[in-house]
PDB file of C-alpha atoms and ligand atoms in Angstrom:
ATOM      1  CA  MET A  22      72.068  48.486   4.638  1.00  0.00           C
ATOM      2  CA  MET A  23      71.571  45.387   2.517  1.00  0.00           C
ATOM      3  CA  LEU A  24      71.071  42.326   4.695  1.00  0.00           C
ATOM      4  CA  LYS A  25      71.854  38.927   3.152  1.00  0.00           C
ATOM      5  CA  ALA A  26      72.718  36.672   6.091  1.00  0.00           C
ATOM      6  CA  VAL A  27      71.740  36.197   9.723  1.00  0.00           C
ATOM      7  CA  LEU A  28      74.078  34.433  12.147  1.00  0.00           C
ATOM      8  CA  LEU A  29      72.138  33.059  15.089  1.00  0.00           C
ATOM      9  CA  ASP A  30      73.676  32.238  18.437  1.00  0.00           C
ATOM     10  CA  ILE A  31      71.898  29.116  19.681  1.00  0.00           C
ATOM     11  CA  SER A  32      71.831  29.032  23.474  1.00  0.00           C
ATOM     12  CA  GLY A  33      69.870  31.916  24.972  1.00  0.00           C
ATOM     13  CA  VAL A  34      68.522  33.088  21.593  1.00  0.00           C
ATOM     14  CA  LEU A  35      66.893  29.985  20.092  1.00  0.00           C
ATOM     15  CA  THR A  36      66.916  27.621  23.059  1.00  0.00           C
ATOM     16  CA  GLU A  37      67.211  27.433  26.815  1.00  0.00           C
ATOM     17  CA  ASP A  38      67.544  24.281  28.915  1.00  0.00           C
ATOM     18  CA  GLY A  39      66.845  22.069  25.897  1.00  0.00           C
ATOM     19  CA  GLU A  40      63.598  23.850  24.905  1.00  0.00           C
ATOM     20  CA  ALA A  41      62.908  26.317  22.105  1.00  0.00           C
ATOM     21  CA  LEU A  42      62.352  29.872  23.372  1.00  0.00           C
ATOM     22  CA  PRO A  43      58.861  31.290  22.677  1.00  0.00           C
ATOM     23  CA  GLY A  44      58.417  32.326  19.032  1.00  0.00           C
ATOM     24  CA  ALA A  45      61.934  31.299  18.031  1.00  0.00           C
ATOM     25  CA  VAL A  46      61.039  28.416  15.677  1.00  0.00           C
ATOM     26  CA  ASP A  47      58.577  30.592  13.789  1.00  0.00           C
ATOM     27  CA  ALA A  48      61.019  33.535  13.680  1.00  0.00           C
ATOM     28  CA  VAL A  49      63.750  31.371  12.129  1.00  0.00           C
ATOM     29  CA  ALA A  50      61.295  29.990   9.572  1.00  0.00           C
ATOM     30  CA  ARG A  51      60.284  33.549   8.602  1.00  0.00           C
ATOM     31  CA  LEU A  52      63.921  34.575   8.111  1.00  0.00           C
ATOM     32  CA  GLN A  53      64.504  31.517   5.947  1.00  0.00           C
ATOM     33  CA  SER A  54      61.411  32.072   3.805  1.00  0.00           C
ATOM     34  CA  ASN A  55      62.514  35.663   3.194  1.00  0.00           C
ATOM     35  CA  GLY A  56      65.616  34.400   1.411  1.00  0.00           C
ATOM     36  CA  LEU A  57      68.167  35.214   4.102  1.00  0.00           C
ATOM     37  CA  ALA A  58      71.120  32.864   4.481  1.00  0.00           C
ATOM     38  CA  LEU A  59      71.064  31.455   8.012  1.00  0.00           C
ATOM     39  CA  ARG A  60      73.852  29.965  10.080  1.00  0.00           C
ATOM     40  CA  PHE A  61      73.668  28.628  13.629  1.00  0.00           C
ATOM     41  CA  LEU A  62      76.672  29.447  15.822  1.00  0.00           C
ATOM     42  CA  THR A  63      77.636  28.211  19.266  1.00  0.00           C
ATOM     43  CA  ASN A  64      80.570  27.998  21.654  1.00  0.00           C
ATOM     44  CA  THR A  65      78.790  25.246  23.580  1.00  0.00           C
ATOM     45  CA  SER A  66      81.264  22.461  24.316  1.00  0.00           C
ATOM     46  CA  ARG A  67      79.255  19.985  26.346  1.00  0.00           C
ATOM     47  CA  LYS A  68      78.070  18.134  23.226  1.00  0.00           C
ATOM     48  CA  THR A  69      79.171  17.357  19.688  1.00  0.00           C
ATOM     49  CA  SER A  70      78.264  19.356  16.577  1.00  0.00           C
ATOM     50  CA  THR A  71      76.116  16.405  15.479  1.00  0.00           C
ATOM     51  CA  ALA A  72      74.227  16.350  18.798  1.00  0.00           C
ATOM     52  CA  ILE A  73      73.608  20.113  18.579  1.00  0.00           C
ATOM     53  CA  CYS A  74      72.257  19.806  15.038  1.00  0.00           C
ATOM     54  CA  ASP A  75      70.033  16.862  16.051  1.00  0.00           C
ATOM     55  CA  GLU A  76      68.654  18.813  19.016  1.00  0.00           C
ATOM     56  CA  LEU A  77      67.834  21.846  16.815  1.00  0.00           C
ATOM     57  CA  GLN A  78      66.043  19.578  14.347  1.00  0.00           C
ATOM     58  CA  ARG A  79      64.084  17.901  17.152  1.00  0.00           C
ATOM     59  CA  LEU A  80      62.954  21.353  18.357  1.00  0.00           C
ATOM     60  CA  GLY A  81      61.762  22.261  14.859  1.00  0.00           C
ATOM     61  CA  PHE A  82      64.530  24.589  13.614  1.00  0.00           C
ATOM     62  CA  ALA A  83      65.467  22.298  10.701  1.00  0.00           C
ATOM     63  CA  PRO A  84      69.090  23.326  10.053  1.00  0.00           C
ATOM     64  CA  ALA A  85      71.243  21.361   7.614  1.00  0.00           C
ATOM     65  CA  PRO A  86      74.433  20.069   9.279  1.00  0.00           C
ATOM     66  CA  GLU A  87      76.503  22.496   7.135  1.00  0.00           C
ATOM     67  CA  GLN A  88      74.591  25.437   8.639  1.00  0.00           C
ATOM     68  CA  VAL A  89      75.795  24.682  12.171  1.00  0.00           C
ATOM     69  CA  PHE A  90      79.158  26.160  13.230  1.00  0.00           C
ATOM     70  CA  THR A  91      80.496  25.121  16.626  1.00  0.00           C
ATOM     71  CA  ALA A  92      83.648  26.126  18.489  1.00  0.00           C
ATOM     72  CA  PRO A  93      84.675  22.478  19.030  1.00  0.00           C
ATOM     73  CA  GLY A  94      84.262  21.924  15.266  1.00  0.00           C
ATOM     74  CA  ALA A  95      86.596  24.876  14.614  1.00  0.00           C
ATOM     75  CA  ILE A  96      89.161  23.441  17.052  1.00  0.00           C
ATOM     76  CA  ARG A  97      88.981  20.093  15.320  1.00  0.00           C
ATOM     77  CA  ARG A  98      89.652  21.663  11.905  1.00  0.00           C
ATOM     78  CA  HIS A  99      92.584  23.622  13.376  1.00  0.00           C
ATOM     79  CA  LEU A 100      94.109  20.455  14.905  1.00  0.00           C
ATOM     80  CA  GLU A 101      93.820  18.631  11.581  1.00  0.00           C
ATOM     81  CA  ARG A 102      95.255  21.515   9.529  1.00  0.00           C
ATOM     82  CA  SER A 103      98.167  21.968  11.946  1.00  0.00           C
ATOM     83  CA  GLY A 104      98.830  18.253  12.508  1.00  0.00           C
ATOM     84  CA  LEU A 105      98.536  18.670  16.294  1.00  0.00           C
ATOM     85  CA  ARG A 106      97.904  15.885  18.831  1.00  0.00           C
ATOM     86  CA  PRO A 107      95.493  17.132  21.496  1.00  0.00           C
ATOM     87  CA  TYR A 108      95.417  16.730  25.239  1.00  0.00           C
ATOM     88  CA  LEU A 109      91.651  17.006  25.682  1.00  0.00           C
ATOM     89  CA  LEU A 110      90.383  18.838  28.731  1.00  0.00           C
ATOM     90  CA  ILE A 111      86.780  18.584  27.562  1.00  0.00           C
ATOM     91  CA  HIS A 112      83.400  17.242  28.603  1.00  0.00           C
ATOM     92  CA  GLU A 113      83.003  13.487  28.177  1.00  0.00           C
ATOM     93  CA  ARG A 114      79.992  14.021  25.896  1.00  0.00           C
ATOM     94  CA  LEU A 115      82.225  16.027  23.503  1.00  0.00           C
ATOM     95  CA  GLU A 116      84.824  13.251  23.111  1.00  0.00           C
ATOM     96  CA  PRO A 117      83.289  11.767  19.916  1.00  0.00           C
ATOM     97  CA  GLU A 118      84.097  15.069  18.143  1.00  0.00           C
ATOM     98  CA  PHE A 119      87.835  14.260  18.438  1.00  0.00           C
ATOM     99  CA  ALA A 120      87.652  10.453  18.604  1.00  0.00           C
ATOM    100  CA  ASP A 121      89.625   9.718  15.452  1.00  0.00           C
ATOM    101  CA  LEU A 122      92.493  12.173  16.044  1.00  0.00           C
ATOM    102  CA  PRO A 123      95.923  10.969  17.291  1.00  0.00           C
ATOM    103  CA  ARG A 124      96.198  11.555  21.048  1.00  0.00           C
ATOM    104  CA  GLU A 125      99.511   9.977  22.053  1.00  0.00           C
ATOM    105  CA  ASN A 126     102.330  12.267  23.140  1.00  0.00           C
ATOM    106  CA  PRO A 127     100.106  15.370  22.994  1.00  0.00           C
ATOM    107  CA  ASN A 128     101.475  18.697  21.756  1.00  0.00           C
ATOM    108  CA  ALA A 129      98.390  20.904  22.114  1.00  0.00           C
ATOM    109  CA  VAL A 130      95.930  21.537  24.950  1.00  0.00           C
ATOM    110  CA  VAL A 131      92.239  21.730  24.047  1.00  0.00           C
ATOM    111  CA  LEU A 132      90.164  23.441  26.720  1.00  0.00           C
ATOM    112  CA  GLY A 133      86.366  23.355  26.725  1.00  0.00           C
ATOM    113  CA  ASP A 134      83.612  23.548  29.294  1.00  0.00           C
ATOM    114  CA  ALA A 135      84.702  20.241  30.820  1.00  0.00           C
ATOM    115  CA  GLU A 136      82.501  20.651  33.900  1.00  0.00           C
ATOM    116  CA  GLN A 137      83.639  18.175  36.607  1.00  0.00           C
ATOM    117  CA  ARG A 138      86.925  17.488  34.818  1.00  0.00           C
ATOM    118  CA  LEU A 139      88.095  21.053  35.424  1.00  0.00           C
ATOM    119  CA  ASP A 140      89.787  19.971  38.630  1.00  0.00           C
ATOM    120  CA  TYR A 141      93.328  20.541  39.937  1.00  0.00           C
ATOM    121  CA  ALA A 142      94.818  17.338  38.502  1.00  0.00           C
ATOM    122  CA  HIS A 143      93.601  17.962  34.941  1.00  0.00           C
ATOM    123  CA  LEU A 144      94.371  21.678  34.951  1.00  0.00           C
ATOM    124  CA  ASP A 145      97.849  20.963  36.305  1.00  0.00           C
ATOM    125  CA  GLU A 146      98.467  18.358  33.603  1.00  0.00           C
ATOM    126  CA  ALA A 147      97.449  20.928  30.972  1.00  0.00           C
ATOM    127  CA  PHE A 148      99.733  23.485  32.639  1.00  0.00           C
ATOM    128  CA  GLN A 149     102.747  21.110  32.324  1.00  0.00           C
ATOM    129  CA  LEU A 150     102.134  20.759  28.573  1.00  0.00           C
ATOM    130  CA  LEU A 151     101.803  24.529  28.151  1.00  0.00           C
ATOM    131  CA  LEU A 152     105.187  24.977  29.887  1.00  0.00           C
ATOM    132  CA  GLU A 153     106.664  22.629  27.270  1.00  0.00           C
ATOM    133  CA  GLY A 154     105.350  24.920  24.546  1.00  0.00           C
ATOM    134  CA  ALA A 155     102.034  23.305  23.599  1.00  0.00           C
ATOM    135  CA  PRO A 156      99.516  25.887  22.359  1.00  0.00           C
ATOM    136  CA  LEU A 157      96.344  26.402  24.401  1.00  0.00           C
ATOM    137  CA  LEU A 158      93.334  26.030  22.084  1.00  0.00           C
ATOM    138  CA  ALA A 159      90.139  27.309  23.674  1.00  0.00           C
ATOM    139  CA  VAL A 160      86.492  27.140  22.639  1.00  0.00           C
ATOM    140  CA  GLY A 161      85.889  30.683  23.845  1.00  0.00           C
ATOM    141  CA  THR A 162      86.367  33.220  26.593  1.00  0.00           C
ATOM    142  CA  ASN A 163      82.735  33.251  27.750  1.00  0.00           C
ATOM    143  CA  ARG A 164      82.610  34.076  31.444  1.00  0.00           C
ATOM    144  CA  TYR A 165      79.375  32.215  32.188  1.00  0.00           C
ATOM    145  CA  PHE A 166      76.355  30.517  30.671  1.00  0.00           C
ATOM    146  CA  ARG A 167      72.793  30.251  31.912  1.00  0.00           C
ATOM    147  CA  GLN A 168      71.111  27.011  32.902  1.00  0.00           C
ATOM    148  CA  ALA A 169      67.977  26.314  34.944  1.00  0.00           C
ATOM    149  CA  GLY A 170      67.594  29.962  35.881  1.00  0.00           C
ATOM    150  CA  ALA A 171      71.130  30.558  37.166  1.00  0.00           C
ATOM    151  CA  LEU A 172      74.479  31.633  35.721  1.00  0.00           C
ATOM    152  CA  HIS A 173      77.303  29.057  35.807  1.00  0.00           C
ATOM    153  CA  LEU A 174      81.058  29.190  35.146  1.00  0.00           C
ATOM    154  CA  ASP A 175      81.919  28.694  31.472  1.00  0.00           C
ATOM    155  CA  ALA A 176      85.338  27.852  29.981  1.00  0.00           C
ATOM    156  CA  GLY A 177      86.624  31.464  29.950  1.00  0.00           C
ATOM    157  CA  PRO A 178      87.683  31.691  33.601  1.00  0.00           C
ATOM    158  CA  PHE A 179      89.714  28.472  33.223  1.00  0.00           C
ATOM    159  CA  VAL A 180      91.351  29.752  30.021  1.00  0.00           C
ATOM    160  CA  ARG A 181      92.444  32.845  31.938  1.00  0.00           C
ATOM    161  CA  ALA A 182      93.768  30.747  34.847  1.00  0.00           C
ATOM    162  CA  LEU A 183      96.017  28.671  32.558  1.00  0.00           C
ATOM    163  CA  GLU A 184      97.166  31.746  30.625  1.00  0.00           C
ATOM    164  CA  TYR A 185      98.091  33.419  33.890  1.00  0.00           C
ATOM    165  CA  ALA A 186      99.951  30.398  35.255  1.00  0.00           C
ATOM    166  CA  ALA A 187     101.932  29.610  32.102  1.00  0.00           C
ATOM    167  CA  GLY A 188     102.445  33.212  30.986  1.00  0.00           C
ATOM    168  CA  ILE A 189     100.986  32.497  27.562  1.00  0.00           C
ATOM    169  CA  GLU A 190      98.022  33.596  25.470  1.00  0.00           C
ATOM    170  CA  ALA A 191      95.351  31.122  24.370  1.00  0.00           C
ATOM    171  CA  LYS A 192      94.263  30.776  20.776  1.00  0.00           C
ATOM    172  CA  VAL A 193      90.478  31.107  20.815  1.00  0.00           C
ATOM    173  CA  LEU A 194      88.809  29.197  17.963  1.00  0.00           C
ATOM    174  CA  GLY A 195      85.135  29.970  18.659  1.00  0.00           C
ATOM    175  CA  LYS A 196      83.457  33.327  19.270  1.00  0.00           C
ATOM    176  CA  PRO A 197      84.782  36.038  19.755  1.00  0.00           C
ATOM    177  CA  SER A 198      87.675  35.116  17.431  1.00  0.00           C
ATOM    178  CA  SER A 199      87.741  36.854  14.062  1.00  0.00           C
ATOM    179  CA  ASP A 200      88.766  33.552  12.404  1.00  0.00           C
ATOM    180  CA  PHE A 201      85.483  31.977  13.501  1.00  0.00           C
ATOM    181  CA  PHE A 202      83.284  34.776  12.143  1.00  0.00           C
ATOM    182  CA  HIS A 203      85.349  35.053   8.942  1.00  0.00           C
ATOM    183  CA  ALA A 204      85.036  31.306   8.285  1.00  0.00           C
ATOM    184  CA  VAL A 205      81.246  31.594   8.514  1.00  0.00           C
ATOM    185  CA  LEU A 206      81.062  34.673   6.248  1.00  0.00           C
ATOM    186  CA  GLU A 207      83.407  33.080   3.723  1.00  0.00           C
ATOM    187  CA  GLU A 208      81.340  29.915   3.592  1.00  0.00           C
ATOM    188  CA  ILE A 209      78.168  31.936   2.887  1.00  0.00           C
ATOM    189  CA  GLY A 210      79.979  34.301   0.511  1.00  0.00           C
ATOM    190  CA  VAL A 211      78.863  37.630   2.006  1.00  0.00           C
ATOM    191  CA  ALA A 212      80.717  40.735   3.182  1.00  0.00           C
ATOM    192  CA  PRO A 213      80.730  41.490   6.930  1.00  0.00           C
ATOM    193  CA  ASN A 214      78.289  44.409   6.613  1.00  0.00           C
ATOM    194  CA  GLU A 215      75.787  42.188   4.785  1.00  0.00           C
ATOM    195  CA  ALA A 216      75.486  39.920   7.837  1.00  0.00           C
ATOM    196  CA  LEU A 217      73.708  40.355  11.163  1.00  0.00           C
ATOM    197  CA  MET A 218      74.929  38.532  14.271  1.00  0.00           C
ATOM    198  CA  VAL A 219      72.234  37.857  16.865  1.00  0.00           C
ATOM    199  CA  GLY A 220      73.257  36.879  20.395  1.00  0.00           C
ATOM    200  CA  ASP A 221      72.663  37.129  24.131  1.00  0.00           C
ATOM    201  CA  ASP A 222      76.364  37.487  25.054  1.00  0.00           C
ATOM    202  CA  VAL A 223      77.259  41.150  24.735  1.00  0.00           C
ATOM    203  CA  GLU A 224      81.029  40.519  24.486  1.00  0.00           C
ATOM    204  CA  CYS A 225      81.437  37.284  22.549  1.00  0.00           C
ATOM    205  CA  ASP A 226      78.464  37.719  20.188  1.00  0.00           C
ATOM    206  CA  VAL A 227      77.687  41.419  19.828  1.00  0.00           C
ATOM    207  CA  VAL A 228      80.856  43.448  20.434  1.00  0.00           C
ATOM    208  CA  ALA A 229      83.039  40.860  18.679  1.00  0.00           C
ATOM    209  CA  ALA A 230      80.858  40.888  15.544  1.00  0.00           C
ATOM    210  CA  MET A 231      80.638  44.684  15.417  1.00  0.00           C
ATOM    211  CA  GLU A 232      84.420  45.013  15.664  1.00  0.00           C
ATOM    212  CA  LEU A 233      84.630  42.981  12.443  1.00  0.00           C
ATOM    213  CA  GLY A 234      82.097  45.182  10.665  1.00  0.00           C
ATOM    214  CA  LEU A 235      79.043  42.956  11.016  1.00  0.00           C
ATOM    215  CA  GLN A 236      75.688  44.308  12.086  1.00  0.00           C
ATOM    216  CA  ALA A 237      74.686  42.987  15.495  1.00  0.00           C
ATOM    217  CA  CYS A 238      71.687  42.611  17.756  1.00  0.00           C
ATOM    218  CA  LEU A 239      71.699  41.865  21.476  1.00  0.00           C
ATOM    219  CA  ILE A 240      68.724  39.763  22.580  1.00  0.00           C
ATOM    220  CA  ARG A 241      67.481  40.334  26.117  1.00  0.00           C
ATOM    221  CA  SER A 242      66.990  36.636  26.892  1.00  0.00           C
ATOM    222  CA  GLY A 243      69.315  33.833  27.973  1.00  0.00           C
ATOM    223  CA  LYS A 244      72.337  35.139  29.858  1.00  0.00           C
ATOM    224  CA  TYR A 245      71.488  38.798  29.189  1.00  0.00           C
ATOM    225  CA  ARG A 246      71.801  40.943  32.323  1.00  0.00           C
ATOM    226  CA  SER A 247      70.250  44.340  32.801  1.00  0.00           C
ATOM    227  CA  GLY A 248      72.660  47.022  31.585  1.00  0.00           C
ATOM    228  CA  ASP A 249      74.584  44.803  29.114  1.00  0.00           C
ATOM    229  CA  GLU A 250      73.430  46.997  26.207  1.00  0.00           C
ATOM    230  CA  ALA A 251      75.521  49.879  27.599  1.00  0.00           C
ATOM    231  CA  ARG A 252      78.619  47.923  26.519  1.00  0.00           C
ATOM    232  CA  ALA A 253      77.461  47.905  22.882  1.00  0.00           C
ATOM    233  CA  PRO A 254      75.641  51.229  22.426  1.00  0.00           C
ATOM    234  CA  GLN A 255      75.730  51.027  18.601  1.00  0.00           C
ATOM    235  CA  ALA A 256      74.071  47.616  18.501  1.00  0.00           C
ATOM    236  CA  ARG A 257      70.407  46.934  17.986  1.00  0.00           C
ATOM    237  CA  CYS A 258      68.738  45.483  21.087  1.00  0.00           C
ATOM    238  CA  GLU A 259      65.491  43.488  21.169  1.00  0.00           C
ATOM    239  CA  ALA A 260      63.583  41.501  23.782  1.00  0.00           C
ATOM    240  CA  SER A 261      63.448  38.337  21.676  1.00  0.00           C
ATOM    241  CA  LEU A 262      64.340  36.920  18.269  1.00  0.00           C
ATOM    242  CA  ALA A 263      60.646  37.148  17.337  1.00  0.00           C
ATOM    243  CA  ASP A 264      60.691  40.914  18.027  1.00  0.00           C
ATOM    244  CA  LEU A 265      63.846  41.346  15.968  1.00  0.00           C
ATOM    245  CA  VAL A 266      62.356  39.450  13.019  1.00  0.00           C
ATOM    246  CA  ASP A 267      59.157  41.527  13.196  1.00  0.00           C
ATOM    247  CA  ALA A 268      61.241  44.713  12.996  1.00  0.00           C
ATOM    248  CA  LEU A 269      63.561  43.401  10.271  1.00  0.00           C
ATOM    249  CA  LEU A 270      60.860  42.161   7.914  1.00  0.00           C
ATOM    250  CA  GLU A 271      58.793  45.311   8.381  1.00  0.00           C
ATOM    251  CA  THR A 272      61.610  47.548   7.119  1.00  0.00           C
ATOM    252  CA  ARG A 273      62.699  45.299   4.273  1.00  0.00           C
TER     253      ARG A 273
HETATM  254 MG1  LIG B   4      74.172  32.458  23.840  1.00  0.00          MG
END
């Protein structure tokens, strides 16, 4: 199958705990020099799109800002398009992403990985708005992320809690939403089967991409847990991005 684009999940594939994973910088450079269109995708919501791009550049990945697609960035575009005023249940470091949007009299709830702010008072305030009909806009449904050698609660469990309480369904703007993947493919100008999604989250990266007709590869680093590949038996599975790139460029 003709491969024209590679969509790279960031955390757990390229980086972990603020460091580049072994061989990842070189692997990305080899993909780029082989003429593949690259995009960097993340649901991370503890920092702004700009901060994520800066960190990748500092680690040597050299993406242009337009190559980085974040879930908070997708939420921001949705708020602007729909003229919505957000109640932001997000991490304080993410606030600059939404700083210039109108916030008074909110009519939408934005839920990210807000860490300490995901307490009863804030969740209950969001719940009141949902009861009044505000849509729940979520970065993702990721169950957990990996940091400093352990798995930690991501935004997904809190999305489910609010959905359950208010009897509503969230609109997910990051992975695994089809809108997110389609926006990336459209921007590159390739068909789904010409793109390969590479991730360490079997549900939100791999299964979601394959359901849309993309090729996909599960990487056994980051949050990968033994046995995850059984949930995506059709997907490619490699120990690292470097191994995947070795295999890809060999068969090209
Ligand atoms: Mg990841």
